PDB file of C-alpha atoms in Angstrom:
ATOM      1  CA  MET A   1      -7.493  -7.250  -8.565  1.00 83.00           C
ATOM      2  CA  TYR A   2      -8.388  -3.658  -7.982  1.00 83.00           C
ATOM      3  CA  SER A   3      -6.022  -2.618  -9.234  1.00 86.00           C
ATOM      4  CA  LEU A   4      -5.459  -4.345 -12.756  1.00 82.00           C
ATOM      5  CA  LYS A   5     -10.038  -3.015 -12.526  1.00 83.00           C
ATOM      6  CA  GLU A   6      -8.387   0.658 -11.735  1.00 84.00           C
ATOM      7  CA  MET A   7      -5.637   0.609 -14.861  1.00 84.00           C
ATOM      8  CA  SER A   8      -8.027  -0.669 -17.274  1.00 84.00           C
ATOM      9  CA  ILE A   9     -10.728   2.061 -16.250  1.00 80.00           C
ATOM     10  CA  ALA A  10      -7.570   4.432 -16.555  1.00 83.00           C
ATOM     11  CA  GLY A  11      -6.508   3.557 -19.808  1.00 81.00           C
ATOM     12  CA  SER A  12      -3.359   2.830 -18.791  1.00 83.00           C
ATOM     13  CA  ILE A  13      -2.400  -1.615 -18.969  1.00 84.00           C
ATOM     14  CA  CYS A  14      -2.986  -3.217 -22.208  1.00 84.00           C
ATOM     15  CA  LEU A  15      -4.521  -6.058 -21.116  1.00 88.00           C
ATOM     16  CA  THR A  16      -7.639  -7.484 -23.608  1.00 91.00           C
ATOM     17  CA  ARG A  17     -10.823  -8.172 -22.195  1.00 93.00           C
ATOM     18  CA  VAL A  18     -10.246 -11.677 -22.546  1.00 96.00           C
ATOM     19  CA  GLU A  19      -7.511 -11.757 -20.898  1.00 94.00           C
ATOM     20  CA  ILE A  20      -8.832  -9.620 -17.772  1.00 93.00           C
ATOM     21  CA  ASP A  21     -11.659 -11.996 -17.721  1.00 96.00           C
ATOM     22  CA  GLY A  22      -9.146 -14.489 -17.541  1.00 96.00           C
ATOM     23  CA  LEU A  23      -7.472 -13.359 -15.051  1.00 94.00           C
ATOM     24  CA  PHE A  24     -10.652 -12.352 -12.385  1.00 96.00           C
ATOM     25  CA  ALA A  25     -12.089 -16.227 -13.044  1.00 97.00           C
ATOM     26  CA  ALA A  26      -8.765 -17.412 -12.012  1.00 96.00           C
ATOM     27  CA  ALA A  27      -9.042 -14.821  -8.416  1.00 95.00           C
ATOM     28  CA  LEU A  28     -12.523 -16.122  -7.886  1.00 96.00           C
ATOM     29  CA  ALA A  29     -11.056 -20.038  -8.280  1.00 96.00           C
ATOM     30  CA  ASN A  30      -9.062 -19.713  -5.612  1.00 95.00           C
ATOM     31  CA  PRO A  31     -10.401 -22.023  -2.965  1.00 95.00           C
ATOM     32  CA  GLY A  32      -8.855 -19.418  -0.001  1.00 96.00           C
ATOM     33  CA  VAL A  33     -10.360 -17.030  -1.361  1.00 95.00           C
ATOM     34  CA  SER A  34     -14.132 -15.666   1.008  1.00 96.00           C
ATOM     35  CA  PRO A  35     -16.682 -14.863  -0.217  1.00 96.00           C
ATOM     36  CA  GLY A  36     -16.714 -11.228   1.363  1.00 95.00           C
ATOM     37  CA  ILE A  37     -13.650 -11.423  -1.323  1.00 95.00           C
ATOM     38  CA  GLN A  38     -15.488 -12.919  -3.831  1.00 97.00           C
ATOM     39  CA  ALA A  39     -18.144 -10.333  -3.561  1.00 97.00           C
ATOM     40  CA  MET A  40     -15.963  -7.000  -3.984  1.00 96.00           C
ATOM     41  CA  MET A  41     -13.805  -9.216  -7.116  1.00 96.00           C
ATOM     42  CA  HIS A  42     -17.439  -9.614  -8.740  1.00 97.00           C
ATOM     43  CA  SER A  43     -18.000  -5.920  -8.030  1.00 97.00           C
ATOM     44  CA  TRP A  44     -14.493  -4.268  -9.245  1.00 95.00           C
ATOM     45  CA  HIS A  45     -14.694  -6.697 -12.215  1.00 96.00           C
ATOM     46  CA  ALA A  46     -18.126  -5.561 -13.082  1.00 97.00           C
ATOM     47  CA  ASP A  47     -16.668  -2.071 -12.789  1.00 94.00           C
ATOM     48  CA  TYR A  48     -14.495  -2.872 -15.151  1.00 94.00           C
ATOM     49  CA  LEU A  49     -17.103  -4.300 -17.513  1.00 96.00           C
ATOM     50  CA  TRP A  50     -19.475  -1.854 -17.370  1.00 95.00           C
ATOM     51  CA  LEU A  51     -16.856   1.384 -16.968  1.00 92.00           C
ATOM     52  CA  HIS A  52     -14.114   0.149 -19.064  1.00 91.00           C
ATOM     53  CA  GLU A  53     -16.057  -2.504 -21.895  1.00 94.00           C
ATOM     54  CA  HIS A  54     -19.333  -0.523 -21.608  1.00 95.00           C
ATOM     55  CA  ASP A  55     -21.051  -4.161 -21.266  1.00 97.00           C
ATOM     56  CA  ILE A  56     -24.235  -3.439 -19.647  1.00 96.00           C
ATOM     57  CA  ALA A  57     -25.166  -7.184 -19.261  1.00 96.00           C
ATOM     58  CA  ALA A  58     -21.839  -8.625 -18.466  1.00 98.00           C
ATOM     59  CA  ALA A  59     -21.805  -5.946 -15.454  1.00 98.00           C
ATOM     60  CA  ARG A  60     -25.193  -6.210 -13.955  1.00 97.00           C
ATOM     61  CA  SER A  61     -24.421 -10.543 -14.563  1.00 98.00           C
ATOM     62  CA  ALA A  62     -20.680 -10.098 -12.258  1.00 98.00           C
ATOM     63  CA  LEU A  63     -22.547  -7.325  -9.628  1.00 98.00           C
ATOM     64  CA  GLY A  64     -25.610 -10.068  -9.403  1.00 97.00           C
ATOM     65  CA  GLN A  65     -22.469 -12.747  -8.709  1.00 98.00           C
ATOM     66  CA  SER A  66     -21.484  -9.973  -6.149  1.00 98.00           C
ATOM     67  CA  LEU A  67     -25.037  -9.350  -4.487  1.00 98.00           C
ATOM     68  CA  THR A  68     -25.808 -12.732  -4.353  1.00 98.00           C
ATOM     69  CA  LEU A  69     -22.740 -12.946  -2.093  1.00 97.00           C
ATOM     70  CA  ASN A  70     -22.859 -10.273  -0.104  1.00 96.00           C
ATOM     71  CA  PRO A  71     -27.527  -8.619  -0.576  1.00 96.00           C
ATOM     72  CA  SER A  72     -26.821  -5.857   2.006  1.00 94.00           C
ATOM     73  CA  ASN A  73     -23.497  -4.377   0.731  1.00 96.00           C
ATOM     74  CA  PRO A  74     -25.237  -0.524   0.032  1.00 97.00           C
ATOM     75  CA  SER A  75     -22.538   0.382  -1.780  1.00 96.00           C
ATOM     76  CA  ASN A  76     -23.160  -2.387  -4.866  1.00 97.00           C
ATOM     77  CA  ARG A  77     -27.063  -1.586  -4.278  1.00 97.00           C
ATOM     78  CA  LEU A  78     -26.742   1.749  -5.365  1.00 97.00           C
ATOM     79  CA  LYS A  79     -24.280   0.369  -8.116  1.00 97.00           C
ATOM     80  CA  TRP A  80     -27.211  -1.819  -8.964  1.00 97.00           C
ATOM     81  CA  ALA A  81     -29.541   0.742  -8.650  1.00 96.00           C
ATOM     82  CA  GLN A  82     -27.091   2.643 -11.235  1.00 95.00           C
ATOM     83  CA  LEU A  83     -27.453  -0.343 -13.627  1.00 96.00           C
ATOM     84  CA  ILE A  84     -30.642  -0.681 -13.584  1.00 95.00           C
ATOM     85  CA  LEU A  85     -31.909   3.076 -14.219  1.00 93.00           C
ATOM     86  CA  ILE A  86     -29.485   2.541 -17.564  1.00 92.00           C
ATOM     87  CA  SER A  87     -31.373  -0.045 -18.556  1.00 93.00           C
ATOM     88  CA  GLY A  88     -34.400   1.331 -18.705  1.00 92.00           C
ATOM     89  CA  GLU A  89     -36.133  -0.456 -15.415  1.00 94.00           C
ATOM     90  CA  ARG A  90     -37.038   2.784 -14.198  1.00 90.00           C
ATOM     91  CA  GLU A  91     -39.675   1.582 -11.099  1.00 92.00           C
ATOM     92  CA  GLN A  92     -36.853  -0.686 -10.092  1.00 94.00           C
ATOM     93  CA  ALA A  93     -34.855   1.477  -9.953  1.00 94.00           C
ATOM     94  CA  ARG A  94     -36.818   4.503  -8.041  1.00 93.00           C
ATOM     95  CA  GLN A  95     -37.685   1.960  -5.317  1.00 94.00           C
ATOM     96  CA  LEU A  96     -33.885   0.858  -4.587  1.00 95.00           C
ATOM     97  CA  LEU A  97     -33.388   4.052  -4.650  1.00 95.00           C
ATOM     98  CA  LEU A  98     -35.186   4.935  -2.010  1.00 94.00           C
ATOM     99  CA  GLU A  99     -34.201   2.418   0.019  1.00 94.00           C
ATOM    100  CA  LEU A 100     -31.307   4.081   0.301  1.00 96.00           C
ATOM    101  CA  ARG A 101     -31.522   7.442   1.262  1.00 93.00           C
ATOM    102  CA  ASN A 102     -31.049   6.063   5.170  1.00 92.00           C
ATOM    103  CA  GLU A 103     -27.725   4.055   4.411  1.00 95.00           C
ATOM    104  CA  ASN A 104     -24.267   4.903   5.392  1.00 93.00           C
ATOM    105  CA  PHE A 105     -22.420   6.240   2.256  1.00 96.00           C
ATOM    106  CA  SER A 106     -19.137   8.094   1.737  1.00 95.00           C
ATOM    107  CA  VAL A 107     -19.228  11.086   0.464  1.00 96.00           C
ATOM    108  CA  GLY A 108     -19.005  10.936  -3.274  1.00 95.00           C
ATOM    109  CA  GLU A 109     -21.553   8.002  -3.621  1.00 96.00           C
ATOM    110  CA  ARG A 110     -24.474   9.925  -0.963  1.00 96.00           C
ATOM    111  CA  LYS A 111     -23.296  12.681  -4.023  1.00 96.00           C
ATOM    112  CA  THR A 112     -24.275  10.048  -6.805  1.00 95.00           C
ATOM    113  CA  LEU A 113     -27.190   9.332  -4.601  1.00 95.00           C
ATOM    114  CA  ASN A 114     -28.417  12.332  -4.356  1.00 94.00           C
ATOM    115  CA  GLU A 115     -27.769  12.987  -8.477  1.00 93.00           C
ATOM    116  CA  LEU A 116     -29.654  10.410  -8.915  1.00 93.00           C
ATOM    117  CA  LEU A 117     -32.536  11.214  -7.041  1.00 91.00           C
ATOM    118  CA  ALA A 118     -32.924  14.642  -8.210  1.00 90.00           C
ATOM    119  CA  ALA A 119     -32.102  13.808 -11.994  1.00 85.00           C
ATOM    120  CA  HIS A 120     -34.443  10.963 -11.816  1.00 76.00           C
ATOM    121  CA  ASN A 121     -37.357  12.804 -10.222  1.00 74.00           C
ATOM    122  CA  ILE A 122     -37.778  10.960  -7.447  1.00 71.00           C
ATOM    123  CA  ALA A 123     -39.298  11.882  -4.545  1.00 59.00           C
ATOM    124  CA  ALA A 124     -36.403  12.708  -1.482  1.00 49.00           C
ATOM    125  CA  HIS A 125     -38.571  12.017   1.058  1.00 46.00           C
TER     126      HIS A 125
END
């Protein structure tokens, strides 16, 4: 599913949104998929919906499902902050970004967090 999401975002796969959504739905419906893996798949689906389809509402829905399954995942919380910021919910995004300052992120995620804090004049201390 990760590769499917990556190829879709890169434009190197010729499946429609209905087909991609169907594949994610089928994978998520598999009773053998653990909640942790379901959370990852919802997050990947959100990436696809946001970055390929530019459907913020659907991306928020998918990411919300991921966060319901794993509410403390810092990477998904950072994605959530970006989505709510894009949606115009500046104060909620500001609070979340400030909460995330002490999380353990990859170098790229740390850069994203710092850029968001700086670009939106959010106090970094």
